[in-house]
Amino acid sequence: MDSATTKDQEPISERGILPLTERNSNVSINLRILLSAKEAGCLIGQNGTVIDGIREDTVTKAGISKLNPGSLERILTISGLLDNVADALTRFCRLLVESPANNQFVHAYFPLKRLLQASISVGDTALLRLIIPNAQIGTLIGSKGARIKKIQSDHQVLMIASNSFLPGSNERTVEIQGSIHNFYDALQTILRCLLEDVSSVGTIYYVPQESSILSESEGKGICTTTISASNHIVGALIGKNGARISGVRKVSGASIAVSENTSEDERIFTIKGDSRAVEKAQSLLLQNVERELLKRNMLPNDDE
């Protein structure tokens, strides 16, 4: 990602490039981080001693979701004062960088697969996957990408947002890569940006589920996943004479089945195909869900 924005450029007035620093250093923030099961084990430590120590040292609340059977992912949730959260996350990242199992924290498939294949430092490169509601992504990127470019330039990190939603949600990952020595300052700035738009209205949160990839080594297994949608928008998702959902099937190459209309408030979309087809279909369907909710004023609109 281009990071050509220089420090001596005048700040952009639209939404600002960077918010004031002192004004929100003492504001509380809640953040979710996507981890692999192995990364989570490293951060928890034996009998929880590692995560307990970081919680105590940084005066934050932090917890890691239980490992669901068959899942490859867990979620770290951390909350506290902004500076303290940045401190805790930097410590977590340092632990991962220094772990003897560091070379095992590499995965071949979304959402754990690295979005940025090239790194900007050797040996101490840290990687963090923030989970951000799609409605907040524009706040972080800024007008025409100005804000994310400035963060990268000022703090010498690389950042990229995933194109696809996390399965079954309208959240996306924002990957940060760089030297562990730059992470604290970078995270302070990123968290301040996120504080400008903290609304969680309409967020469909990601919950790690059993991996749909039957053969990770080959990557050719048939995958199955589901998306639920409220009855009142299902017709719009399917389209007149099924045209809209047929378009999703054609573009993605996945098969999509819709559950029968019952007395339940939701209908289930079942998606099958290879991993890439399922990921594409899922992303398209979730984009359509979000578009319909925005049309009906059920989600905050992003001005970016």
CSV table of N, CA and C in Angstrom, one decimal, residues 1-111:
chain,number,residue,atom,x,y,z
A,1,MET,N,0.8,-1.2,0.0
A,1,MET,CA,0.0,0.0,0.0
A,1,MET,C,0.9,1.2,0.0
A,2,ASP,N,0.5,2.2,-0.8
A,2,ASP,CA,1.3,3.4,-1.0
A,2,ASP,C,1.3,4.2,0.3
A,3,SER,N,2.5,4.6,0.8
A,3,SER,CA,2.6,5.4,2.0
A,3,SER,C,3.4,6.7,1.7
A,4,ALA,N,3.1,7.3,0.6
A,4,ALA,CA,3.9,8.4,0.1
A,4,ALA,C,3.5,9.7,0.8
A,5,THR,N,2.5,9.8,1.6
A,5,THR,CA,2.1,11.0,2.3
A,5,THR,C,3.2,11.4,3.3
A,6,THR,N,3.7,12.6,3.2
A,6,THR,CA,4.8,13.0,4.1
A,6,THR,C,4.3,13.8,5.3
A,7,LYS,N,5.2,13.9,6.3
A,7,LYS,CA,4.9,14.5,7.5
A,7,LYS,C,4.6,16.0,7.4
A,8,ASP,N,5.3,16.6,6.4
A,8,ASP,CA,5.2,18.1,6.3
A,8,ASP,C,4.0,18.5,5.5
A,9,GLN,N,3.1,17.6,5.1
A,9,GLN,CA,1.9,18.0,4.4
A,9,GLN,C,0.9,18.6,5.3
A,10,GLU,N,0.1,19.5,4.8
A,10,GLU,CA,-0.9,20.1,5.7
A,10,GLU,C,-2.0,19.0,5.9
A,11,PRO,N,-2.6,19.0,7.2
A,11,PRO,CA,-3.6,18.0,7.4
A,11,PRO,C,-4.9,18.3,6.6
A,12,ILE,N,-5.5,17.2,6.2
A,12,ILE,CA,-6.8,17.3,5.4
A,12,ILE,C,-7.9,17.6,6.4
A,13,SER,N,-8.8,18.6,6.0
A,13,SER,CA,-9.8,19.0,6.9
A,13,SER,C,-11.0,18.0,7.0
A,14,GLU,N,-11.3,17.3,6.0
A,14,GLU,CA,-12.4,16.4,6.0
A,14,GLU,C,-12.2,15.3,6.9
A,15,ARG,N,-12.9,15.3,8.1
A,15,ARG,CA,-12.8,14.3,9.1
A,15,ARG,C,-11.4,14.3,9.8
A,16,GLY,N,-10.5,15.2,9.3
A,16,GLY,CA,-9.1,15.3,9.9
A,16,GLY,C,-8.3,14.1,9.5
A,17,ILE,N,-7.0,14.3,9.4
A,17,ILE,CA,-6.1,13.2,9.2
A,17,ILE,C,-5.9,12.4,10.5
A,18,LEU,N,-5.5,13.1,11.6
A,18,LEU,CA,-5.3,12.5,12.9
A,18,LEU,C,-6.0,13.3,14.0
A,19,PRO,N,-6.7,12.7,14.9
A,19,PRO,CA,-7.4,13.4,15.9
A,19,PRO,C,-6.4,14.0,17.0
A,20,LEU,N,-6.9,14.8,17.8
A,20,LEU,CA,-6.0,15.4,18.9
A,20,LEU,C,-5.6,14.3,19.8
A,21,THR,N,-4.3,14.3,20.3
A,21,THR,CA,-3.8,13.2,21.1
A,21,THR,C,-4.2,13.3,22.5
A,22,GLU,N,-4.0,14.4,23.2
A,22,GLU,CA,-4.3,14.4,24.6
A,22,GLU,C,-5.8,14.3,24.9
A,23,ARG,N,-6.6,14.7,24.0
A,23,ARG,CA,-8.1,14.7,24.3
A,23,ARG,C,-8.7,13.4,24.6
A,24,ASN,N,-8.2,12.3,23.9
A,24,ASN,CA,-8.8,11.0,24.1
A,24,ASN,C,-7.9,9.9,24.6
A,25,SER,N,-6.7,10.3,25.2
A,25,SER,CA,-5.8,9.3,25.8
A,25,SER,C,-6.4,8.6,27.0
A,26,ASN,N,-7.3,9.3,27.7
A,26,ASN,CA,-7.9,8.8,28.9
A,26,ASN,C,-9.3,8.3,28.7
A,27,VAL,N,-9.7,8.0,27.4
A,27,VAL,CA,-11.0,7.5,27.1
A,27,VAL,C,-10.9,6.0,27.0
A,28,SER,N,-11.9,5.3,27.4
A,28,SER,CA,-11.9,3.8,27.3
A,28,SER,C,-12.2,3.3,25.9
A,29,ILE,N,-11.7,2.2,25.5
A,29,ILE,CA,-12.0,1.6,24.2
A,29,ILE,C,-12.0,0.1,24.4
A,30,ASN,N,-12.8,-0.5,23.5
A,30,ASN,CA,-12.9,-2.0,23.5
A,30,ASN,C,-12.5,-2.4,22.1
A,31,LEU,N,-11.7,-3.4,22.0
A,31,LEU,CA,-11.2,-3.9,20.7
A,31,LEU,C,-11.1,-5.4,20.7
A,32,ARG,N,-11.3,-5.9,19.5
A,32,ARG,CA,-11.3,-7.4,19.2
A,32,ARG,C,-10.1,-7.7,18.3
A,33,ILE,N,-9.4,-8.7,18.5
A,33,ILE,CA,-8.3,-9.1,17.7
A,33,ILE,C,-8.4,-10.6,17.3
A,34,LEU,N,-8.2,-10.9,16.0
A,34,LEU,CA,-8.3,-12.2,15.6
A,34,LEU,C,-6.9,-13.0,15.8
A,35,LEU,N,-7.0,-14.1,16.4
A,35,LEU,CA,-5.8,-14.9,16.7
A,35,LEU,C,-6.0,-16.3,16.1
A,36,SER,N,-4.9,-17.0,15.8
A,36,SER,CA,-4.9,-18.4,15.5
A,36,SER,C,-5.0,-19.1,16.9
A,37,ALA,N,-5.3,-20.4,16.9
A,37,ALA,CA,-5.4,-21.2,18.1
A,37,ALA,C,-4.0,-21.2,18.8
A,38,LYS,N,-2.9,-21.3,18.0
A,38,LYS,CA,-1.6,-21.4,18.5
A,38,LYS,C,-1.2,-20.1,19.1
A,39,GLU,N,-1.5,-19.0,18.4
A,39,GLU,CA,-1.2,-17.7,18.9
A,39,GLU,C,-1.9,-17.5,20.3
A,40,ALA,N,-3.2,-17.9,20.4
A,40,ALA,CA,-3.9,-17.7,21.6
A,40,ALA,C,-3.3,-18.5,22.7
A,41,GLY,N,-2.8,-19.7,22.5
A,41,GLY,CA,-2.2,-20.5,23.5
A,41,GLY,C,-0.9,-19.8,24.0
A,42,CYS,N,-0.1,-19.2,23.1
A,42,CYS,CA,1.1,-18.5,23.5
A,42,CYS,C,0.8,-17.3,24.4
A,43,LEU,N,-0.3,-16.6,24.1
A,43,LEU,CA,-0.7,-15.4,24.9
A,43,LEU,C,-1.3,-15.8,26.3
A,44,ILE,N,-2.0,-16.9,26.3
A,44,ILE,CA,-2.6,-17.4,27.6
A,44,ILE,C,-1.5,-17.8,28.6
A,45,GLY,N,-0.6,-18.7,28.1
A,45,GLY,CA,0.4,-19.2,29.0
A,45,GLY,C,-0.1,-20.3,29.8
A,46,GLN,N,0.8,-20.9,30.6
A,46,GLN,CA,0.4,-22.0,31.4
A,46,GLN,C,-0.5,-21.5,32.5
A,47,ASN,N,-1.7,-22.1,32.6
A,47,ASN,CA,-2.7,-21.8,33.7
A,47,ASN,C,-3.1,-20.3,33.6
A,48,GLY,N,-2.9,-19.7,32.4
A,48,GLY,CA,-3.3,-18.3,32.3
A,48,GLY,C,-2.4,-17.2,32.8
A,49,THR,N,-1.2,-17.7,33.2
A,49,THR,CA,-0.2,-16.7,33.8
A,49,THR,C,0.2,-15.6,32.9
A,50,VAL,N,0.3,-15.8,31.6
A,50,VAL,CA,0.8,-14.7,30.7
A,50,VAL,C,-0.2,-13.6,30.6
A,51,ILE,N,-1.4,-14.0,30.2
A,51,ILE,CA,-2.5,-13.0,30.0
A,51,ILE,C,-2.8,-12.3,31.3
A,52,ASP,N,-2.8,-13.1,32.4
A,52,ASP,CA,-3.1,-12.5,33.7
A,52,ASP,C,-2.0,-11.4,34.1
A,53,GLY,N,-0.8,-11.7,33.8
A,53,GLY,CA,0.3,-10.7,34.1
A,53,GLY,C,0.2,-9.5,33.3
A,54,ILE,N,-0.2,-9.6,32.0
A,54,ILE,CA,-0.3,-8.4,31.1
A,54,ILE,C,-1.5,-7.6,31.6
A,55,ARG,N,-2.6,-8.3,31.9
A,55,ARG,CA,-3.8,-7.5,32.4
A,55,ARG,C,-3.5,-6.7,33.6
A,56,GLU,N,-2.7,-7.3,34.5
A,56,GLU,CA,-2.4,-6.6,35.8
A,56,GLU,C,-1.4,-5.5,35.5
A,57,ASP,N,-0.4,-5.7,34.7
A,57,ASP,CA,0.6,-4.7,34.4
A,57,ASP,C,0.1,-3.5,33.7
A,58,THR,N,-0.9,-3.7,32.8
A,58,THR,CA,-1.4,-2.6,31.9
A,58,THR,C,-2.8,-2.1,32.4
A,59,VAL,N,-3.3,-2.6,33.5
A,59,VAL,CA,-4.6,-2.2,34.0
A,59,VAL,C,-5.7,-2.3,32.9
A,60,THR,N,-5.8,-3.4,32.2
A,60,THR,CA,-6.8,-3.6,31.2
A,60,THR,C,-7.6,-4.9,31.5
A,61,LYS,N,-8.7,-5.0,30.8
A,61,LYS,CA,-9.4,-6.3,30.9
A,61,LYS,C,-9.2,-7.0,29.6
A,62,ALA,N,-8.8,-8.2,29.6
A,62,ALA,CA,-8.5,-9.0,28.4
A,62,ALA,C,-9.0,-10.4,28.6
A,63,GLY,N,-9.5,-11.0,27.5
A,63,GLY,CA,-9.9,-12.4,27.6
A,63,GLY,C,-9.9,-12.9,26.2
A,64,ILE,N,-9.7,-14.2,26.1
A,64,ILE,CA,-9.7,-14.9,24.8
A,64,ILE,C,-10.8,-16.0,24.7
A,65,SER,N,-11.5,-15.9,23.6
A,65,SER,CA,-12.7,-16.8,23.5
A,65,SER,C,-12.2,-18.3,23.5
A,66,LYS,N,-13.2,-19.1,23.9
A,66,LYS,CA,-12.9,-20.6,23.9
A,66,LYS,C,-12.7,-21.1,22.5
A,67,LEU,N,-11.9,-22.1,22.4
A,67,LEU,CA,-11.7,-22.7,21.1
A,67,LEU,C,-12.8,-23.7,20.8
A,68,ASN,N,-13.6,-23.3,19.8
A,68,ASN,CA,-14.7,-24.2,19.3
A,68,ASN,C,-14.1,-25.4,18.6
A,69,PRO,N,-14.7,-26.6,18.8
A,69,PRO,CA,-14.2,-27.8,18.1
A,69,PRO,C,-14.1,-27.6,16.6
A,70,GLY,N,-12.9,-27.9,16.1
A,70,GLY,CA,-12.7,-27.8,14.6
A,70,GLY,C,-12.4,-26.4,14.1
A,71,SER,N,-12.4,-25.4,15.0
A,71,SER,CA,-12.1,-24.0,14.6
A,71,SER,C,-10.6,-23.8,14.6
A,72,LEU,N,-10.1,-22.9,13.7
A,72,LEU,CA,-8.7,-22.5,13.7
A,72,LEU,C,-8.5,-21.2,14.4
A,73,GLU,N,-9.5,-20.5,14.8
A,73,GLU,CA,-9.4,-19.1,15.3
A,73,GLU,C,-10.0,-18.9,16.7
A,74,ARG,N,-9.4,-17.9,17.4
A,74,ARG,CA,-9.9,-17.5,18.6
A,74,ARG,C,-9.9,-15.9,18.6
A,75,ILE,N,-10.6,-15.3,19.5
A,75,ILE,CA,-10.7,-13.8,19.5
A,75,ILE,C,-10.2,-13.3,20.9
A,76,LEU,N,-9.3,-12.4,20.8
A,76,LEU,CA,-8.8,-11.7,22.0
A,76,LEU,C,-9.7,-10.4,22.1
A,77,THR,N,-10.3,-10.2,23.2
A,77,THR,CA,-11.1,-9.0,23.5
A,77,THR,C,-10.4,-8.2,24.6
A,78,ILE,N,-10.1,-7.0,24.3
A,78,ILE,CA,-9.3,-6.2,25.3
A,78,ILE,C,-10.0,-4.8,25.5
A,79,SER,N,-10.1,-4.3,26.7
A,79,SER,CA,-10.7,-3.0,26.9
A,79,SER,C,-10.0,-2.3,28.1
A,80,GLY,N,-10.0,-1.0,28.0
A,80,GLY,CA,-9.4,-0.2,29.0
A,80,GLY,C,-9.1,1.2,28.5
A,81,LEU,N,-8.3,2.0,29.2
A,81,LEU,CA,-8.0,3.3,28.7
A,81,LEU,C,-7.1,3.1,27.4
A,82,LEU,N,-7.3,4.1,26.5
A,82,LEU,CA,-6.7,3.9,25.2
A,82,LEU,C,-5.2,3.6,25.3
A,83,ASP,N,-4.4,4.4,26.0
A,83,ASP,CA,-3.0,4.2,26.1
A,83,ASP,C,-2.6,2.8,26.7
A,84,ASN,N,-3.5,2.4,27.7
A,84,ASN,CA,-3.2,1.1,28.3
A,84,ASN,C,-3.5,-0.1,27.3
A,85,VAL,N,-4.5,0.1,26.5
A,85,VAL,CA,-4.9,-1.0,25.5
A,85,VAL,C,-3.7,-1.1,24.5
A,86,ALA,N,-3.2,0.1,24.1
A,86,ALA,CA,-2.1,0.1,23.1
A,86,ALA,C,-0.9,-0.6,23.7
A,87,ASP,N,-0.6,-0.4,25.0
A,87,ASP,CA,0.5,-1.0,25.7
A,87,ASP,C,0.3,-2.5,25.8
A,88,ALA,N,-0.9,-2.9,26.2
A,88,ALA,CA,-1.2,-4.4,26.3
A,88,ALA,C,-1.0,-5.1,25.0
A,89,LEU,N,-1.6,-4.5,23.9
A,89,LEU,CA,-1.5,-5.1,22.6
A,89,LEU,C,0.0,-5.2,22.1
A,90,THR,N,0.8,-4.2,22.4
A,90,THR,CA,2.2,-4.2,22.0
A,90,THR,C,2.9,-5.3,22.8
A,91,ARG,N,2.5,-5.5,24.0
A,91,ARG,CA,3.1,-6.6,24.8
A,91,ARG,C,2.7,-8.0,24.2
A,92,PHE,N,1.5,-8.1,23.9
A,92,PHE,CA,1.0,-9.4,23.2
A,92,PHE,C,1.8,-9.6,22.0
A,93,CYS,N,2.0,-8.6,21.2
A,93,CYS,CA,2.7,-8.7,19.9
A,93,CYS,C,4.1,-9.1,20.1
A,94,ARG,N,4.8,-8.5,21.1
A,94,ARG,CA,6.1,-8.9,21.4
A,94,ARG,C,6.3,-10.4,21.8
A,95,LEU,N,5.3,-10.8,22.6
A,95,LEU,CA,5.3,-12.3,23.0
A,95,LEU,C,5.3,-13.2,21.8
A,96,LEU,N,4.4,-12.8,20.8
A,96,LEU,CA,4.3,-13.6,19.6
A,96,LEU,C,5.6,-13.6,18.8
A,97,VAL,N,6.2,-12.4,18.7
A,97,VAL,CA,7.4,-12.2,17.9
A,97,VAL,C,8.6,-13.1,18.5
A,98,GLU,N,8.6,-13.1,19.9
A,98,GLU,CA,9.7,-13.7,20.6
A,98,GLU,C,9.4,-15.2,20.8
A,99,SER,N,8.2,-15.7,20.5
A,99,SER,CA,7.9,-17.1,20.8
A,99,SER,C,8.7,-18.0,19.9
A,100,PRO,N,9.2,-19.2,20.5
A,100,PRO,CA,9.9,-20.2,19.7
A,100,PRO,C,9.0,-20.8,18.6
A,101,ALA,N,7.7,-20.6,18.7
A,101,ALA,CA,6.7,-21.2,17.7
A,101,ALA,C,6.3,-20.1,16.7
A,102,ASN,N,7.1,-19.0,16.6
A,102,ASN,CA,6.8,-17.9,15.7
A,102,ASN,C,6.6,-18.4,14.3
A,103,ASN,N,7.4,-19.3,13.8
A,103,ASN,CA,7.3,-19.8,12.4
A,103,ASN,C,6.1,-20.6,12.2
A,104,GLN,N,5.3,-21.0,13.2
A,104,GLN,CA,4.1,-21.8,13.1
A,104,GLN,C,2.9,-20.9,13.0
A,105,PHE,N,3.1,-19.5,13.1
A,105,PHE,CA,1.9,-18.6,13.1
A,105,PHE,C,1.7,-18.2,11.6
A,106,VAL,N,1.8,-19.1,10.7
A,106,VAL,CA,1.6,-18.7,9.3
A,106,VAL,C,0.5,-19.7,8.7
A,107,HIS,N,-0.5,-19.1,8.1
A,107,HIS,CA,-1.6,-19.9,7.7
A,107,HIS,C,-1.9,-19.6,6.2
A,108,ALA,N,-2.5,-20.6,5.6
A,108,ALA,CA,-2.7,-20.5,4.1
A,108,ALA,C,-4.1,-19.9,3.7
A,109,TYR,N,-5.0,-19.8,4.6
A,109,TYR,CA,-6.4,-19.4,4.2
A,109,TYR,C,-6.9,-18.3,5.0
A,110,PHE,N,-7.8,-17.5,4.4
A,110,PHE,CA,-8.5,-16.4,5.0
A,110,PHE,C,-9.4,-17.0,6.1
A,111,PRO,N,-9.5,-16.4,7.3
A,111,PRO,CA,-9.0,-15.0,7.6
A,111,PRO,C,-7.7,-14.9,8.3
